[in-house]
Coordinates of C-alpha atoms and ligand atoms in Angstrom, one line a residue:
X15 CA 20.2 -0.2 143.5
X16 CA 18.8 -2.5 140.6
X17 CA 19.1 -6.5 140.6
X18 CA 19.6 -7.6 137.2
X19 CA 16.9 -10.7 137.8
X20 CA 14.3 -7.9 138.3
X21 CA 15.3 -6.3 134.8
X22 CA 15.2 -9.7 133.1
X23 CA 12.2 -10.4 134.5
X24 CA 10.7 -6.9 133.5
X25 CA 11.7 -7.1 129.9
X26 CA 10.5 -10.4 129.5
X27 CA 7.2 -9.1 130.8
X28 CA 7.2 -6.4 128.1
X29 CA 7.3 -3.5 130.6
X30 CA 9.1 -0.3 129.6
X31 CA 12.5 0.1 131.5
X32 CA 13.5 3.3 132.9
X33 CA 16.6 5.4 132.0
X34 CA 18.0 4.6 135.3
X35 CA 17.8 1.0 134.7
X36 CA 19.2 0.8 131.1
X37 CA 22.2 3.0 132.5
X38 CA 22.7 0.2 135.2
X39 CA 22.4 -2.3 132.4
X40 CA 25.0 -0.9 130.1
X41 CA 27.6 0.5 132.8
X42 CA 27.3 -2.5 134.7
X43 CA 28.0 -5.0 131.7
X44 CA 31.0 -2.8 130.5
X45 CA 32.4 -2.7 133.7
X46 CA 32.4 -6.5 133.9
X47 CA 29.9 -6.2 136.9
X48 CA 27.0 -8.1 135.3
X49 CA 27.9 -11.4 134.2
X50 CA 27.4 -12.8 130.5
X51 CA 24.7 -15.5 131.6
X52 CA 22.4 -12.4 132.7
X53 CA 23.4 -10.2 129.9
X54 CA 22.6 -13.2 127.6
X55 CA 19.4 -13.8 129.0
X56 CA 18.6 -10.0 129.0
X57 CA 19.4 -9.9 125.1
X58 CA 17.2 -13.0 124.4
X59 CA 14.6 -11.1 126.3
X60 CA 14.9 -8.0 124.0
X61 CA 15.1 -10.5 120.8
X62 CA 11.7 -11.8 121.7
X63 CA 9.8 -8.7 123.3
X64 CA 11.6 -5.7 121.5
X65 CA 12.0 -2.1 122.8
X66 CA 10.1 0.7 122.9
X67 CA 11.2 3.7 120.8
X68 CA 12.4 5.6 124.1
X69 CA 14.0 2.6 125.4
X70 CA 16.0 1.9 122.1
X71 CA 17.2 5.8 122.5
X72 CA 18.2 5.3 125.7
X73 CA 20.0 2.0 125.0
X74 CA 21.7 3.7 122.2
X75 CA 22.9 7.0 124.4
X76 CA 24.2 5.0 127.3
X77 CA 26.3 2.8 124.8
X78 CA 27.5 5.9 123.0
X79 CA 28.4 7.2 126.7
X80 CA 30.3 4.3 127.5
X81 CA 33.2 5.7 125.7
X82 CA 34.9 8.4 123.8
X83 CA 32.6 10.9 122.0
X84 CA 34.6 12.6 119.0
X85 CA 34.5 16.2 119.1
X86 CA 34.2 17.6 115.6
X87 CA 33.5 21.2 116.3
X88 CA 36.7 22.4 115.3
X89 CA 36.0 21.4 111.5
X90 CA 34.1 24.3 109.8
X91 CA 30.8 23.4 107.6
X92 CA 28.2 20.6 108.1
X93 CA 29.9 17.4 108.4
X94 CA 28.6 14.3 106.8
X95 CA 28.9 10.6 107.5
X96 CA 27.8 7.7 105.7
X97 CA 27.1 4.1 107.0
X98 CA 26.3 0.8 105.2
X99 CA 24.6 -2.0 107.1
X100 CA 27.1 -4.5 105.4
X101 CA 26.8 -6.0 102.2
X102 CA 29.0 -7.9 99.3
X103 CA 31.2 -5.8 97.0
X104 CA 30.2 -2.7 99.0
X105 CA 33.2 -0.3 98.2
X106 CA 30.9 2.8 98.2
X107 CA 32.7 4.7 100.5
X108 CA 35.8 4.6 98.7
X109 CA 33.9 6.5 95.5
X110 CA 31.6 8.5 97.3
X111 CA 33.9 10.1 100.0
X112 CA 36.4 11.6 97.5
X113 CA 33.5 12.7 95.4
X114 CA 31.9 14.6 98.3
X115 CA 35.2 16.0 99.9
X116 CA 35.9 17.1 96.3
X117 CA 33.0 19.4 96.4
X118 CA 34.3 21.0 99.5
X119 CA 31.9 19.2 102.0
X120 CA 33.7 17.7 105.0
X121 CA 34.0 14.1 105.2
X122 CA 34.9 12.9 108.6
X123 CA 34.3 9.0 108.4
X124 CA 35.0 6.2 111.3
X125 CA 34.7 3.0 109.3
X126 CA 34.7 -0.7 110.5
X127 CA 36.3 -3.9 109.4
X128 CA 34.9 -6.9 107.6
X129 CA 33.4 -9.7 109.2
X130 CA 31.8 -12.9 107.8
X131 CA 30.6 -12.4 104.4
X132 CA 30.9 -8.9 104.4
X133 CA 33.6 -6.7 103.6
X134 CA 34.9 -3.5 105.5
X135 CA 36.5 -0.4 104.2
X136 CA 39.2 -0.4 106.5
X137 CA 40.6 -3.6 105.4
X138 CA 40.0 -2.5 101.7
X139 CA 42.4 0.7 102.1
X140 CA 44.8 -1.7 103.8
X141 CA 45.5 -2.5 100.3
X142 CA 47.7 0.6 100.1
X143 CA 51.1 -0.3 101.7
X144 CA 51.7 2.1 104.4
X145 CA 48.1 3.3 104.8
X146 CA 47.3 4.3 108.1
X147 CA 44.0 3.4 109.3
X148 CA 44.4 4.7 112.7
X149 CA 45.2 8.3 112.9
X150 CA 45.3 10.5 116.2
X151 CA 42.3 12.8 116.5
X152 CA 44.2 15.9 116.1
X153 CA 45.6 14.6 112.6
X154 CA 42.0 13.2 111.8
X155 CA 40.7 16.6 112.3
X156 CA 43.2 18.4 110.7
X157 CA 42.9 16.4 107.6
X158 CA 39.4 17.2 107.5
X159 CA 40.0 20.7 107.8
X160 CA 42.8 21.1 105.1
X161 CA 41.9 18.3 102.6
X162 CA 38.0 17.7 103.4
X163 CA 38.5 13.8 104.1
X164 CA 39.6 11.3 106.7
X165 CA 38.7 7.8 106.9
X166 CA 40.1 6.0 109.8
X167 CA 39.3 2.6 111.8
X168 CA 37.0 3.1 115.0
X169 CA 39.1 3.9 118.0
X170 CA 39.2 1.2 120.7
X171 CA 37.2 3.4 123.1
X172 CA 34.7 4.3 120.7
X173 CA 31.1 2.6 122.1
X174 CA 33.2 0.1 124.0
X175 CA 29.9 -1.1 125.7
X176 CA 28.6 -1.7 121.9
X177 CA 32.0 -4.0 121.2
X178 CA 31.0 -6.3 124.1
X179 CA 27.6 -6.6 123.7
X180 CA 27.8 -7.2 120.3
X181 CA 30.5 -10.2 120.9
X182 CA 27.8 -11.6 123.1
X183 CA 24.9 -11.1 120.7
X184 CA 27.1 -13.1 118.2
X185 CA 27.8 -16.1 120.3
X186 CA 23.9 -16.4 121.5
X187 CA 22.3 -15.8 118.5
X188 CA 21.1 -12.5 119.2
X189 CA 22.3 -10.3 116.4
X190 CA 19.0 -10.1 114.1
X191 CA 16.9 -7.8 116.4
X192 CA 16.1 -4.4 115.3
X193 CA 16.3 -2.3 118.4
X194 CA 19.7 -4.3 119.0
X195 CA 21.2 -3.8 115.3
X196 CA 19.9 0.0 115.5
X197 CA 21.4 0.9 118.9
X198 CA 24.6 -0.9 117.9
X199 CA 25.3 1.1 114.4
X200 CA 23.9 4.5 116.0
X201 CA 25.9 4.3 119.3
X202 CA 29.2 4.3 117.1
X203 CA 27.6 6.8 114.5
X204 CA 26.9 9.1 117.4
X205 CA 30.2 9.0 119.1
X206 CA 31.7 9.7 115.6
X207 CA 30.4 13.4 115.7
X208 CA 29.0 14.3 112.5
X209 CA 26.6 16.5 112.0
X210 CA 24.5 14.6 109.3
X211 CA 24.2 10.7 108.6
X212 CA 23.1 9.0 105.4
X213 CA 22.2 5.5 106.2
X214 CA 22.8 2.7 103.4
X215 CA 20.5 -0.1 104.6
X216 CA 20.9 -3.0 102.5
X217 CA 18.3 -5.4 101.8
X218 CA 18.2 -9.0 100.3
X219 CA 19.6 -12.4 100.3
X220 CA 23.3 -10.7 101.2
X221 CA 22.0 -8.6 103.8
X222 CA 20.9 -8.7 107.4
X223 CA 17.5 -7.3 106.2
X224 CA 16.1 -9.9 103.9
X225 CA 12.8 -7.9 103.1
X226 CA 11.8 -4.4 102.2
X227 CA 9.4 -4.5 105.7
X228 CA 12.2 -5.3 107.9
X229 CA 14.6 -3.2 106.2
X230 CA 12.0 0.1 106.5
X231 CA 11.6 -0.8 110.4
X232 CA 15.4 -0.8 110.8
X233 CA 15.9 2.3 108.7
X234 CA 12.9 4.3 110.6
X235 CA 14.2 3.1 114.0
X236 CA 17.7 4.5 113.3
X237 CA 16.4 7.4 111.6
X238 CA 14.2 8.2 114.7
X239 CA 17.6 7.7 117.0
X240 CA 19.4 9.9 115.2
X241 CA 16.7 12.6 115.0
X242 CA 16.3 12.4 118.6
X243 CA 19.9 13.2 119.2
X244 CA 19.5 16.3 116.9
X245 CA 21.2 15.1 113.9
X246 CA 20.3 15.4 110.2
X247 CA 19.0 11.9 109.2
X248 CA 18.3 10.1 105.9
X249 CA 18.2 6.4 105.0
X250 CA 18.7 4.8 101.7
X251 CA 17.1 1.2 101.1
X252 CA 19.3 -0.3 98.5
X253 CA 19.1 -3.7 96.6
X254 CA 21.8 -6.6 98.1
X255 CA 20.2 -9.7 96.2
X256 CA 23.3 -9.8 93.9
X257 CA 26.9 -8.1 95.0
X258 CA 27.1 -4.5 94.2
X259 CA 29.2 -3.9 91.4
X260 CA 31.7 -6.9 89.6
X261 CA 34.6 -7.0 92.3
X262 CA 34.5 -8.9 95.8
X263 CA 37.9 -9.0 97.5
X264 CA 39.7 -6.5 99.3
X265 CA 42.3 -5.0 96.6
X266 CA 40.0 -6.0 93.4
X267 CA 37.3 -3.7 95.2
X268 CA 39.9 -0.9 95.5
X269 CA 40.7 -1.5 92.1
X270 CA 37.3 -1.0 90.9
X271 CA 36.4 1.9 92.9
X272 CA 39.5 3.5 91.1
X273 CA 37.9 2.7 87.8
X274 CA 34.7 4.2 89.0
X275 CA 36.4 7.5 89.9
X276 CA 37.6 7.4 86.0
X277 CA 34.3 7.1 84.8
X278 CA 33.9 3.2 84.3
X279 CA 31.9 2.3 87.5
X280 CA 29.4 -0.7 86.9
X281 CA 26.0 0.7 86.4
X282 CA 24.3 -0.7 89.5
X283 CA 27.3 0.5 92.1
X284 CA 27.0 3.8 90.2
X285 CA 23.4 4.2 90.8
X286 CA 23.9 3.7 94.6
X287 CA 26.8 6.1 94.9
X288 CA 24.6 8.6 93.1
X289 CA 21.6 7.9 95.2
X290 CA 23.8 8.2 98.7
X291 CA 25.7 11.0 97.3
X292 CA 22.9 13.3 96.4
X293 CA 21.4 12.9 99.8
X294 CA 24.6 13.3 101.3
X295 CA 24.8 16.8 99.4
X296 CA 21.5 18.2 100.1
X297 CA 22.1 17.2 103.9
X298 CA 25.2 19.4 103.7
X299 CA 23.1 22.1 102.4
X300 CA 25.4 22.5 99.2
X301 CA 22.4 22.1 97.0
X302 CA 18.8 22.1 96.9
X303 CA 17.6 19.2 94.7
X304 CA 18.4 16.0 93.7
X305 CA 18.9 17.1 89.8
X306 CA 21.6 19.6 90.9
X307 CA 23.2 17.3 93.3
X308 CA 23.7 14.5 90.5
X309 CA 25.4 17.2 88.1
X310 CA 27.9 18.3 91.0
X311 CA 28.5 14.6 91.6
X312 CA 28.8 14.0 87.8
X313 CA 31.4 16.8 87.4
X314 CA 33.8 15.4 89.9
X315 CA 34.3 12.5 87.9
X316 CA 34.4 14.1 84.3
X317 CA 37.0 16.8 85.6
X318 CA 39.2 14.1 87.5
X319 CA 38.7 16.1 90.7
X320 CA 37.3 13.0 92.7
X321 CA 40.2 11.0 91.5
X322 CA 42.8 13.6 92.6
X323 CA 41.2 13.7 96.1
X324 CA 41.4 10.0 96.3
X325 CA 45.2 10.0 95.3
X326 CA 45.6 13.0 97.7
X327 CA 43.7 11.1 100.5
X328 CA 45.7 8.2 100.1
X329 CA 48.9 10.1 100.4
X330 CA 47.9 12.0 103.5
X331 CA 47.0 8.7 105.5
X332 CA 50.6 7.5 104.6
X333 CA 50.1 5.5 101.5
X334 CA 51.6 6.4 97.8
X335 CA 49.7 8.1 95.4
X336 CA 51.5 6.4 92.5
X337 CA 50.0 3.1 93.5
X338 CA 46.6 4.3 92.6
X339 CA 47.5 4.2 89.1
X340 CA 49.2 0.6 89.2
X341 CA 47.0 -1.0 91.8
X342 CA 47.2 -4.3 89.7
X343 CA 51.1 -4.4 90.6
X344 CA 49.9 -5.0 94.2
X345 CA 48.0 -7.8 93.6
X346 CA 49.8 -11.0 94.9
X347 CA 47.9 -14.3 93.5
X348 CA 49.2 -17.3 92.4
X349 CA 46.2 -18.8 90.6
X350 CA 43.6 -17.2 88.7
X351 CA 40.6 -19.3 87.0
X352 CA 37.7 -18.6 85.2
X353 CA 34.3 -19.8 86.1
X354 CA 32.7 -21.4 83.3
X355 CA 29.1 -21.5 82.7
X356 CA 27.6 -25.2 82.1
X357 CA 24.2 -23.5 81.0
X358 CA 22.8 -20.8 78.5
X359 CA 20.0 -18.3 79.3
X360 CA 19.7 -14.4 81.2
X361 CA 21.1 -14.4 84.8
X362 CA 18.0 -14.0 87.0
X363 CA 20.0 -14.2 90.3
X364 CA 23.4 -14.2 91.8
X365 CA 23.5 -15.3 95.8
X366 CA 25.4 -12.3 97.1
X367 CA 26.2 -14.4 100.6
X368 CA 27.3 -17.3 98.5
X369 CA 29.8 -15.1 96.7
X370 CA 30.8 -13.6 99.8
X371 CA 31.6 -16.7 101.2
X372 CA 33.5 -17.7 98.2
X373 CA 35.9 -14.9 98.6
X374 CA 35.9 -15.6 102.7
X375 CA 37.1 -19.1 101.7
X376 CA 39.8 -18.0 99.7
X377 CA 40.9 -16.2 102.5
X378 CA 39.6 -12.7 101.8
X379 CA 37.4 -12.6 104.5
X380 CA 37.3 -13.3 108.6
X381 CA 35.5 -16.0 110.1
X382 CA 36.3 -14.4 113.4
X383 CA 37.4 -11.2 114.4
X384 CA 41.0 -12.2 115.1
X385 CA 41.6 -13.7 111.8
X386 CA 44.2 -12.2 109.4
X387 CA 42.9 -11.7 105.9
X388 CA 44.5 -12.3 102.4
X389 CA 44.0 -8.9 100.6
X390 CA 44.8 -9.9 97.1
X391 CA 42.1 -12.7 96.6
X392 CA 38.7 -12.5 95.6
X393 CA 36.1 -12.7 92.7
X394 CA 35.4 -10.6 89.8
X395 CA 31.9 -11.4 88.4
X396 CA 31.6 -10.9 84.5
X397 CA 27.9 -11.4 84.2
X398 CA 25.3 -9.5 86.6
X399 CA 21.5 -10.0 86.7
X400 CA 19.9 -9.2 83.6
X401 CA 22.6 -10.4 81.2
X402 CA 22.9 -13.1 78.5
X403 CA 25.1 -16.1 79.2
X404 CA 26.3 -18.6 76.5
X405 CA 27.1 -22.2 77.5
X406 CA 31.0 -22.4 78.0
X407 CA 31.2 -18.6 78.6
X408 CA 33.2 -17.2 81.4
X409 CA 30.9 -15.6 84.3
X410 CA 33.5 -14.8 86.9
X411 CA 37.2 -15.0 87.4
X412 CA 38.6 -16.2 90.7
X413 CA 41.9 -14.6 92.2
X414 CA 43.3 -17.2 94.6
X415 CA 46.6 -18.4 96.2
X416 CA 45.5 -22.1 96.5
X417 CA 44.6 -24.5 94.0
X418 CA 42.6 -26.2 96.0
X419 CA 40.4 -23.4 97.4
X420 CA 39.9 -21.8 93.8
X421 CA 38.5 -25.3 92.9
X422 CA 35.9 -25.2 95.7
X423 CA 35.2 -21.2 94.9
X424 CA 34.7 -22.0 91.3
X425 CA 31.9 -24.1 92.2
X426 CA 30.3 -21.8 95.1
X427 CA 30.5 -19.1 92.4
X428 CA 28.9 -21.2 89.9
X429 CA 26.1 -22.7 92.3
X430 CA 25.5 -18.9 93.2
X431 CA 24.0 -18.2 89.5
X432 CA 20.6 -19.2 88.6
X433 CA 19.4 -18.7 84.9
X434 CA 16.0 -18.3 83.2
X435 CA 15.3 -18.8 79.2
X436 CA 13.4 -15.9 79.3
X437 CA 14.8 -12.4 79.4
X438 CA 15.3 -11.1 83.0
X439 CA 15.8 -7.3 84.0
X440 CA 18.5 -6.0 85.9
X441 CA 17.8 -5.3 89.9
X442 CA 16.3 -2.0 90.7
X443 CA 18.9 -0.6 93.0
X444 CA 17.2 2.1 94.9
X445 CA 14.3 0.6 96.7
X446 CA 13.2 3.4 99.1
X447 CA 14.2 6.7 100.7
X448 CA 13.5 7.2 104.4
X449 CA 13.7 11.1 105.8
Ligands
URA527 N1 26.4 -3.6 112.5 C1 26.5 -3.3 113.7 O1 27.5 -2.4 113.9 N2 25.9 -3.9 114.6 C2 24.8 -4.5 114.6 O2 24.2 -5.0 115.1 C3 24.9 -5.2 113.1 C4 25.3 -4.5 112.1

């Protein structure tokens, strides 16, 4: 039998914890036998002293084993999953999943809800009336078998240890620790049962990881955990210095995703979609080279198969396929206003976090897990980094349901933009690939 006091002391002294000790901490805290004050002290010790590769893997395994592990063996083929570490305007899954599925590769994806300034795929999908974000396991599996696609919210019992530990980290300023983030994300991914995992690790002002060095370390840590658990792994580091694409806000992002499936996606967004998609296709062993993958992905847009798969996906999860062609009818807003530029010049940066906060303030995001969100509100950016702007030109449109909040959002969005007199270049989107 262990004493939590001794284990905190051990971590504080940077000694490596044994498997039984990590198992004791995770199961004891999940069952409520280890109290919050001792667990908080332990997490803070990890924050400052780190964890070895072995400890991080064991922590992930124990968190994964704290709940259900999805058995996807009933689905034939190599099942691929993707995960983004969280960004602003990140509607990648909505476009990538139907593209990949339309090529016959099974996509079985568990997604999360948004928290803070970052959005979640599950919230976005709720823009479709009737859409079921929670599916019984048998239905999830039969949809993937029959239609190659299912995207559902994480079940209550998926890595419950992570849910409890994350809540405590959030309340004690311990979120931003690489072993804790890596084990938290990977415990849920390993419990979701896919054979291959493609990680989109966001880097920049709107992301958890602000520098390439930190993002590289996080990516390598997660790739190592996955490999040790016999998964195919790849991590793509992508830019989150400005919002991804132009739409930020749930229904608005779904509209942009549908436009992208029609071939009208913003350039920066499609660059990320193609980079992740080609890694997923190579992982699924349906092609050998990136060039071949890009050709295959492009064909799903030009021949309409990805859009058709998206419509089928909406339908089989309870929504109405006709809504896909008429999303603008689902926007329920009372106030729409332009953000007029007070300056002239080239856009040199757009603070992603500020734009995310503007959308959250309008009601489009959650400050705490219990908050309900307004799916219709948000921001459409008309100017991105590298674009020329004239004085008095509109740089963005705000969609809201309160005049006062729209006025505050206008100021936030305007303040998020920085201009330069000299010409600026668009951001490089794909920064590094780690395999
Ligand atoms: N996302 C997670 O699931 N966990 C973290 O710790 C950070 C981001």
